[in-house]
CSV table of C-alpha atoms in Angstrom, one decimal:
chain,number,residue,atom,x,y,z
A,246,UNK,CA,0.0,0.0,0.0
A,247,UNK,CA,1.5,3.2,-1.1
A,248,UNK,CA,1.3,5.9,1.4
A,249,UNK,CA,3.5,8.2,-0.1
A,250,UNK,CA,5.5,8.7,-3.6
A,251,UNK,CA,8.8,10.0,-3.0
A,252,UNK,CA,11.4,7.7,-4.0
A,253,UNK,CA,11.4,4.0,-4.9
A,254,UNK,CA,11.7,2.7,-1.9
A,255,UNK,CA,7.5,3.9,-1.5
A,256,UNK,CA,6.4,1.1,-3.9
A,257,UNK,CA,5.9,-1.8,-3.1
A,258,UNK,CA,6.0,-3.1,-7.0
A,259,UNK,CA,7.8,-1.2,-9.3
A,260,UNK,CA,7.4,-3.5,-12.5
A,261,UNK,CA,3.9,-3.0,-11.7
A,262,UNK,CA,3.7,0.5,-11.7
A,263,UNK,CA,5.6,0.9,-14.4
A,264,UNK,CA,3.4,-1.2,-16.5
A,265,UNK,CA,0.5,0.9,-15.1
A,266,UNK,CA,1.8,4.0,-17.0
A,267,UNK,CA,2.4,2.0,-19.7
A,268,UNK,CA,-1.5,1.0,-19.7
A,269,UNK,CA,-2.5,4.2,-19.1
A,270,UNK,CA,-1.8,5.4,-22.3
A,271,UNK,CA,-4.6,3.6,-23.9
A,272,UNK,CA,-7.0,5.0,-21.8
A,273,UNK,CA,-6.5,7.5,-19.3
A,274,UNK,CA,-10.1,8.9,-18.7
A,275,UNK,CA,-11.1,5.5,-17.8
A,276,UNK,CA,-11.1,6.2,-13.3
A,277,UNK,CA,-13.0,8.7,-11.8
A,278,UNK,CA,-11.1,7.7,-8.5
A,279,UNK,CA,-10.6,11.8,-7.9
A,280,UNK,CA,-13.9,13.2,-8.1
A,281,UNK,CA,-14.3,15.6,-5.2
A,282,UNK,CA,-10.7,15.4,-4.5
A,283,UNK,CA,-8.1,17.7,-4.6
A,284,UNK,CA,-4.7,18.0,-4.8
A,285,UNK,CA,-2.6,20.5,-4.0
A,286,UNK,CA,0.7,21.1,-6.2
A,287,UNK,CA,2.8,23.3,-3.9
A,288,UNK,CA,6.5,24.9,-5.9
A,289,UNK,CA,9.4,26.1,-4.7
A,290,UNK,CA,11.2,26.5,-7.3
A,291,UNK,CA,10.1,26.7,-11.3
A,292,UNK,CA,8.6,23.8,-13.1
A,293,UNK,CA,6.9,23.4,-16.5
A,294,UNK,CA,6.5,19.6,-17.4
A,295,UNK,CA,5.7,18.2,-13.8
A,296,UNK,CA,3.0,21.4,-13.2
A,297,UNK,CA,1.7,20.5,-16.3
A,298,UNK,CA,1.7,17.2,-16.5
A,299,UNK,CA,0.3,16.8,-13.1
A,300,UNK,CA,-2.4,19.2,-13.4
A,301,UNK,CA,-3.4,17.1,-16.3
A,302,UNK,CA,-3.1,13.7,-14.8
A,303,UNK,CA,-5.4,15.2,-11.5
A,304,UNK,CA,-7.9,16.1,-14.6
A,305,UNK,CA,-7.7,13.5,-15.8
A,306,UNK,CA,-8.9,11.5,-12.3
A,307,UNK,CA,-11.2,13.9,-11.4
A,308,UNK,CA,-9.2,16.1,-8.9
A,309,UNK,CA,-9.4,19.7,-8.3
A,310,UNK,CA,-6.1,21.4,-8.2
A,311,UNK,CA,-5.0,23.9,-5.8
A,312,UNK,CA,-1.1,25.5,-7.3
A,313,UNK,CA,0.5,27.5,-4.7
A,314,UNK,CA,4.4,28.9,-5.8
A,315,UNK,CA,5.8,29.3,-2.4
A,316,UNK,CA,8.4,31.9,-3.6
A,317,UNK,CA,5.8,34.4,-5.5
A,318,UNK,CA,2.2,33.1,-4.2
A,319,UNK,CA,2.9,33.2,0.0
A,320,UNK,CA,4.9,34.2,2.9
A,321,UNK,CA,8.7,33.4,3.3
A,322,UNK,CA,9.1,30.3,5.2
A,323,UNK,CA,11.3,29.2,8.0
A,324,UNK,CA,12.4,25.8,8.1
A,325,UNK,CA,14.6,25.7,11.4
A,326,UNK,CA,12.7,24.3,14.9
A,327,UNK,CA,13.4,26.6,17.5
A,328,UNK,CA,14.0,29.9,15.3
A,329,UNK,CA,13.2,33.1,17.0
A,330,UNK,CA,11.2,34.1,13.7
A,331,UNK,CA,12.4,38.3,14.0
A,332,UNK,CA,13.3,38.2,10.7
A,333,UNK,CA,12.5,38.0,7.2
A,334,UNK,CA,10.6,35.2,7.4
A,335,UNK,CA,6.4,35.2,8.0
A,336,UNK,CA,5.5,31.3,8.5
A,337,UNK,CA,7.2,28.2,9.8
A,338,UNK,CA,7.3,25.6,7.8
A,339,UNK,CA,5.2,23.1,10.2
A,340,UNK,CA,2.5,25.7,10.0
A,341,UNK,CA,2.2,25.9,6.5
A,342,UNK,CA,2.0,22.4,6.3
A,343,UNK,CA,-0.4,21.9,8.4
A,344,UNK,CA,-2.7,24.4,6.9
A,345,UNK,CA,-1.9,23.7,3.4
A,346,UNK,CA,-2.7,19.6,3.9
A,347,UNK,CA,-5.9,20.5,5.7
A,348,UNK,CA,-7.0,21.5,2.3
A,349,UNK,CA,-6.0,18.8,0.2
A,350,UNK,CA,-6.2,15.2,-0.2
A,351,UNK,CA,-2.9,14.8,-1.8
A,352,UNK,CA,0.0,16.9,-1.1
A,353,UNK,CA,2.6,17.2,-4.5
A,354,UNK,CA,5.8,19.1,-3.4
A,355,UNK,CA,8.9,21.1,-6.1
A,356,UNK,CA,12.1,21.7,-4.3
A,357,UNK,CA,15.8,21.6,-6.1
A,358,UNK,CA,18.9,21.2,-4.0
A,359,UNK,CA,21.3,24.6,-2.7
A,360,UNK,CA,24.0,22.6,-3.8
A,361,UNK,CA,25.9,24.8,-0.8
A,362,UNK,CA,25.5,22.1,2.2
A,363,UNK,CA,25.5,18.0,0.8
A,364,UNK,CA,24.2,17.3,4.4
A,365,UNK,CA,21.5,19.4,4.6
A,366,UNK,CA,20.4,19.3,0.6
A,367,UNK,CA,20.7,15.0,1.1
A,368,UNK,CA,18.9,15.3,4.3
A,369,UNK,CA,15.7,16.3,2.5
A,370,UNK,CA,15.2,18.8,5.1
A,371,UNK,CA,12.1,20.6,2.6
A,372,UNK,CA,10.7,16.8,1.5
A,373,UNK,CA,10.4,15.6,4.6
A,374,UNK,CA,8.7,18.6,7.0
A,375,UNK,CA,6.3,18.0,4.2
A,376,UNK,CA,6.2,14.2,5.0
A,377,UNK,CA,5.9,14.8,8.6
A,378,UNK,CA,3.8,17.3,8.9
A,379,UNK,CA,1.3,16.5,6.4
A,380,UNK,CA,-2.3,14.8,7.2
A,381,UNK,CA,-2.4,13.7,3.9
A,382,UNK,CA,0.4,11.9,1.5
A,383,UNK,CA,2.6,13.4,0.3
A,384,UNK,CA,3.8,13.6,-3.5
A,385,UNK,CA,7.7,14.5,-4.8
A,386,UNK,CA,7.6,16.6,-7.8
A,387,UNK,CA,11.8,16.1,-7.8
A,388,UNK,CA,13.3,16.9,-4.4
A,389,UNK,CA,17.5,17.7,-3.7
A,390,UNK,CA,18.5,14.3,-4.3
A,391,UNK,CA,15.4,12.6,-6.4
A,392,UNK,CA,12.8,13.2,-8.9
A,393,UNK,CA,10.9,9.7,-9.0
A,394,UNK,CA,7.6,10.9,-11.3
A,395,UNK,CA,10.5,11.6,-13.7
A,396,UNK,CA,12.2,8.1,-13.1
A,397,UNK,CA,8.7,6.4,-13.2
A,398,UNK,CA,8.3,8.4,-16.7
A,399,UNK,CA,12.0,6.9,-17.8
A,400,UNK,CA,11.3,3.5,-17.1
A,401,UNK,CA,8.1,3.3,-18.9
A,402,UNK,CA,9.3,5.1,-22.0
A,403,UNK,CA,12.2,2.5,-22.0
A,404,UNK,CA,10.0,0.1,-21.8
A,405,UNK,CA,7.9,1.1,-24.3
A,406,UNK,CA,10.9,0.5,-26.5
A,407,UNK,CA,10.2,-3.5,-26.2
A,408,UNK,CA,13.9,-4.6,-25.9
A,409,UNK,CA,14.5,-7.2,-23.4
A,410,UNK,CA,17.3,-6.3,-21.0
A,411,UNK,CA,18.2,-2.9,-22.9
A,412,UNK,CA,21.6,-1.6,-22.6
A,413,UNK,CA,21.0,2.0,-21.2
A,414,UNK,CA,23.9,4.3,-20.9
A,415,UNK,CA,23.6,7.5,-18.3
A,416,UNK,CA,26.0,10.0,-19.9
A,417,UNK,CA,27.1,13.2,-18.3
A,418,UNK,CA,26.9,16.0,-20.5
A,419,UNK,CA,27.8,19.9,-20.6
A,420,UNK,CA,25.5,22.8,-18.8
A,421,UNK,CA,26.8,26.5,-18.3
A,422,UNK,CA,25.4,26.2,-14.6
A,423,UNK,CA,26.0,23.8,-11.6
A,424,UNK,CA,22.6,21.7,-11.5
A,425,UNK,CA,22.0,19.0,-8.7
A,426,UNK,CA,22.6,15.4,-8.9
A,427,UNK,CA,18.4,14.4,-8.5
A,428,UNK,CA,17.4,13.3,-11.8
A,429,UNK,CA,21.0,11.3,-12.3
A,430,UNK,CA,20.1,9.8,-9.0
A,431,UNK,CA,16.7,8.8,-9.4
A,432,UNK,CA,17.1,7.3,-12.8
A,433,UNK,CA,19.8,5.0,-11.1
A,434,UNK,CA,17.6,4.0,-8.5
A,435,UNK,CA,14.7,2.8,-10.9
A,436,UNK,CA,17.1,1.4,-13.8
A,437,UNK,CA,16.9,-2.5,-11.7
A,438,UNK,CA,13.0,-2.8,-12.2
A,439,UNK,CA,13.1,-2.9,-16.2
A,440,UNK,CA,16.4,-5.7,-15.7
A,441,UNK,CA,18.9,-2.9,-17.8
A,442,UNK,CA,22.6,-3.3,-18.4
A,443,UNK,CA,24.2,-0.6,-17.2
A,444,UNK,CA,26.6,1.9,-18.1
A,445,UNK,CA,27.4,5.5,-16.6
A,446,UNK,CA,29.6,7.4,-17.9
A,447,UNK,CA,31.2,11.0,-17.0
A,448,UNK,CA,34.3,12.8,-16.7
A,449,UNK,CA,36.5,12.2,-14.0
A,450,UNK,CA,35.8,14.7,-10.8
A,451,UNK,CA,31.2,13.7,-11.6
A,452,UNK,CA,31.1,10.7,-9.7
A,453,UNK,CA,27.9,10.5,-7.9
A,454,UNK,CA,27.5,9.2,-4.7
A,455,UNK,CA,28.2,5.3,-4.0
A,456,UNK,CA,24.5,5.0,-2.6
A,457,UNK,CA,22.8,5.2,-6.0
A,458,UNK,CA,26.0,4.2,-8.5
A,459,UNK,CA,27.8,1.7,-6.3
A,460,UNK,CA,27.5,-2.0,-8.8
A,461,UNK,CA,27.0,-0.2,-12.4
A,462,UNK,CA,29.5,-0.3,-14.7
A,463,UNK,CA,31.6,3.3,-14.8
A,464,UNK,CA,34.3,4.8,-17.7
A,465,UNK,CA,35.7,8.2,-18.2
A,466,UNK,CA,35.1,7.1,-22.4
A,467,UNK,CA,32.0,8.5,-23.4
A,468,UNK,CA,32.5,6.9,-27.1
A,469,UNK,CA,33.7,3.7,-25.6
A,470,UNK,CA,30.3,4.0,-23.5
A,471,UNK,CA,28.3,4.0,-25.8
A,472,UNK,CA,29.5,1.5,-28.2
A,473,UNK,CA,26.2,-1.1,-29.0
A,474,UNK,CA,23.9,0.9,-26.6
A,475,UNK,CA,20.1,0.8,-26.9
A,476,UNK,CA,19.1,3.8,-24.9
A,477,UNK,CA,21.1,7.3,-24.1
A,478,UNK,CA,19.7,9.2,-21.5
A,479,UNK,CA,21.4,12.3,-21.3
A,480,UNK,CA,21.9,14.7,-18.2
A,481,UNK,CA,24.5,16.9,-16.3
A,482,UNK,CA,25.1,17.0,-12.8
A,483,UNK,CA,27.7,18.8,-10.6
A,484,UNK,CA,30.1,17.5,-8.3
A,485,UNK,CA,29.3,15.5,-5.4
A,486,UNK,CA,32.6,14.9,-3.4
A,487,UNK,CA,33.5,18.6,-4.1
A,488,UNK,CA,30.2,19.4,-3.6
A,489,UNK,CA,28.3,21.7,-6.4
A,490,UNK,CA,31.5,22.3,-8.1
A,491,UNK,CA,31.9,22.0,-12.0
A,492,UNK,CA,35.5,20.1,-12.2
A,493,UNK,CA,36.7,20.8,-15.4
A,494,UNK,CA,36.6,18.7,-18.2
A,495,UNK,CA,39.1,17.6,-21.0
A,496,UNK,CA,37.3,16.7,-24.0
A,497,UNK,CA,33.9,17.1,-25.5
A,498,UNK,CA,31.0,15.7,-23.8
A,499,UNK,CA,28.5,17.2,-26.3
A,500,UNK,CA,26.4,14.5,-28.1
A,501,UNK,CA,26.6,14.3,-31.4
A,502,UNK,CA,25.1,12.5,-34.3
A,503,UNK,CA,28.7,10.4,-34.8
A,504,UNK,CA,28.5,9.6,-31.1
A,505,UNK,CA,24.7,8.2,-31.5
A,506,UNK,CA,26.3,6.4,-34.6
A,507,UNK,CA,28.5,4.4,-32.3
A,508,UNK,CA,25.5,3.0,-30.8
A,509,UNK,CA,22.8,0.3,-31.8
A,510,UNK,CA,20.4,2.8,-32.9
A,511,UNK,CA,19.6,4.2,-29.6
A,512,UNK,CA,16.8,6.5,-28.8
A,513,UNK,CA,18.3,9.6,-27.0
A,514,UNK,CA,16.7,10.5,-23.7
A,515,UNK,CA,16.5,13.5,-21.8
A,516,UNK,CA,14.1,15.0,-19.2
A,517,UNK,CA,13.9,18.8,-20.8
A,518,UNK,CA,14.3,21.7,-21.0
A,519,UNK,CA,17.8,20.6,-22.6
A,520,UNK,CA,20.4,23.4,-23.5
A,521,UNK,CA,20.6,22.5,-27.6
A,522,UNK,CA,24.1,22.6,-29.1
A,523,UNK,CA,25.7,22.6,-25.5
A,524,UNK,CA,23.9,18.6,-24.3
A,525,UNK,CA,23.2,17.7,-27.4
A,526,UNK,CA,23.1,18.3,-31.1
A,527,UNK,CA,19.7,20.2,-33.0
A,528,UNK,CA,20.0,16.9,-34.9
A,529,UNK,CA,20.2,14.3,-32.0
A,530,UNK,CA,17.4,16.2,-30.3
A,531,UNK,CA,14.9,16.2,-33.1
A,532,UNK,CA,15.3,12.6,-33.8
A,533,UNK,CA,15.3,11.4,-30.2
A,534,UNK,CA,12.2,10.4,-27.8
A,535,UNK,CA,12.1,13.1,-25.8
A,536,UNK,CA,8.5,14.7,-27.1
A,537,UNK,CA,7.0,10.8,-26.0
A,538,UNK,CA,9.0,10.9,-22.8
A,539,UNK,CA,7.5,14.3,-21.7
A,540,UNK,CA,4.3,13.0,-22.5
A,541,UNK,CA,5.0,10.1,-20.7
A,542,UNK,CA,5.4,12.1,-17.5
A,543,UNK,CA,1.5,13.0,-17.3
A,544,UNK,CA,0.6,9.5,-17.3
A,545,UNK,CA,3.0,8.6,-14.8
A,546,UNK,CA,1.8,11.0,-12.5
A,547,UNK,CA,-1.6,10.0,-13.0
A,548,UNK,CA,-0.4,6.2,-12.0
A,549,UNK,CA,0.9,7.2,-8.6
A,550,UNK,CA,-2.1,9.6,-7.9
A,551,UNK,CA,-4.6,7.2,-8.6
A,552,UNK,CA,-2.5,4.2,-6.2
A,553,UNK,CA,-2.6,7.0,-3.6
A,554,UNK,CA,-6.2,8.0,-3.9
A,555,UNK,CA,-7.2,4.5,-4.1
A,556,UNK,CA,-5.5,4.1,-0.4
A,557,UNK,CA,-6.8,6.5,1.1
């Protein structure tokens, strides 16, 4: 029984759910499980797939949705116990919570990682004040470490492909900013349910943290990665030992139509919005998957809210 979606380790069958957003596709207007529900989709930072997509998938079941931007829509918040709130900030966190859940039925939460403190960004210190101060479950819409309705929405697009025991390469690629390590993460995490072989690839100084690589196969070679691959899935990440650094890099990471051309015709991945010419080519990106893969995401949203609203 689900009683919250927030990584992986919520589910109790992932194969199943995955097939679920696979089904869904066929007929997503079929459950009316949400009708005089509502759900309240509650960002902290910007988002235009997962607001989109989860609107839709709530729509879809029925639901009423509440959207609530913490940083333009309400008072600062203050997420330290014991603060003395003098200051800038209007509203602890527990209040807001509180208040917030006694309006929902479902609780869907946005935050990204500072990328300043590992400790406090992997503690989930945003994720979980939801999780324990919420009547109601709670929902990740991506977090500092994970994005699980994204991972969800990988695995089903992969396995929409139809090969058995794909060979799926994670390859770091360039950004002109330092982005967290959540999406990387997550997709790791999920990769086991769809029984994938394994590859990540990145330049030396990117390695993420044992928890979520530790077991796959690693290289430095990006071309040497990708060699016979069935499915790139492109993203960049900063440093984790030297926390939110950009290391730099010798070489090109850039993917390119005569890197896709060492593969087995592999459909190229990536979770959008993707910097063209600097992650990938125009011409990788508009012969990839990635249109099906964002549309993917409302129907993997729609899976996990109807599993919750089902439980409740």
């Amino acid at each position: 029984m689900m009683k919250h979606f927030t990584s992986i380790e919520d589910v109790d069958d992932p194969q199943q759910l995955i097939q679920q957003v696979v089904d869904l596709k066929q007929n997503p207007t079929s459950s009316s499980v949400g009708r005089q529900k509502t759900v309240g989709l509650i960002f902290f930072n910007p988002s235009l797939r997962t607001r989109l997509s989860t609107q839709k998938a709530a729509q879809n079941l029925g639901m009423d949705v509440i959207v609530l931007n913490i940083s333009k829509d309400s008072w600062k918040v203050e997420f330290e116990d014991g603060t003395v709130m003098d200051g800038i900030s209007q509203e602890h966190i527990k209040d807001t919570v509180k208040v917030i859940s006694s309006y929902c039925d479902i609780l869907a939460v946005r935050s990204f990682a500072t990328l300043r403190d590992r400790e406090k960004d992997y503690g989930e210190q945003v994720l979980n004040n939801f999780i324990e101060h919420s009547s109601v479950p709670v929902i990740s819409m991506e977090s500092a470490t994970l994005h699980p309705l994204q991972s969800l929405t990988d695995m089903a697009t992969i396995a929409d492909i139809g090969i058995k025991k794909p060979k799926v390469v994670l390859s770091w690629t360039p950004h002109p900013k330092p982005l967290p390590q959540a999406v990387a993460n997550s997709f790791l995490q999920w990769l086991p349910a769809i029984e994938a072989d394994i590859t990540i690839t990145h330049p030396q100084g990117y390695e993420l943290a044992e928890s979520f690589a530790d077991g796959f196969m690693q290289t430095y070679d990006q071309e040497e990665a990708f060699k016979d691959a069935n499915v790139i899935y492109a993203k960049n990440w900063s440093s984790y030992t030297d926390y939110g650094a950009t290391p730099n890099v010798n070489g090109t990471w850039t993917i390119t139509p005569e890197k896709m051309a060492l593969t087995n015709q592999a459909e190229f991945m990536h979770c959008l919005p993707i910097r063209r010419n600097v992650v990938a080519s125009d011409e990788v990106i508009d012969h990839s998957i990635v249109y099906q893969q964002a549309k993917n995401r409302e129907y993997a949203a729609q899976a996990v809210l109807q599993n919750l609203l089902e439980n409740l």
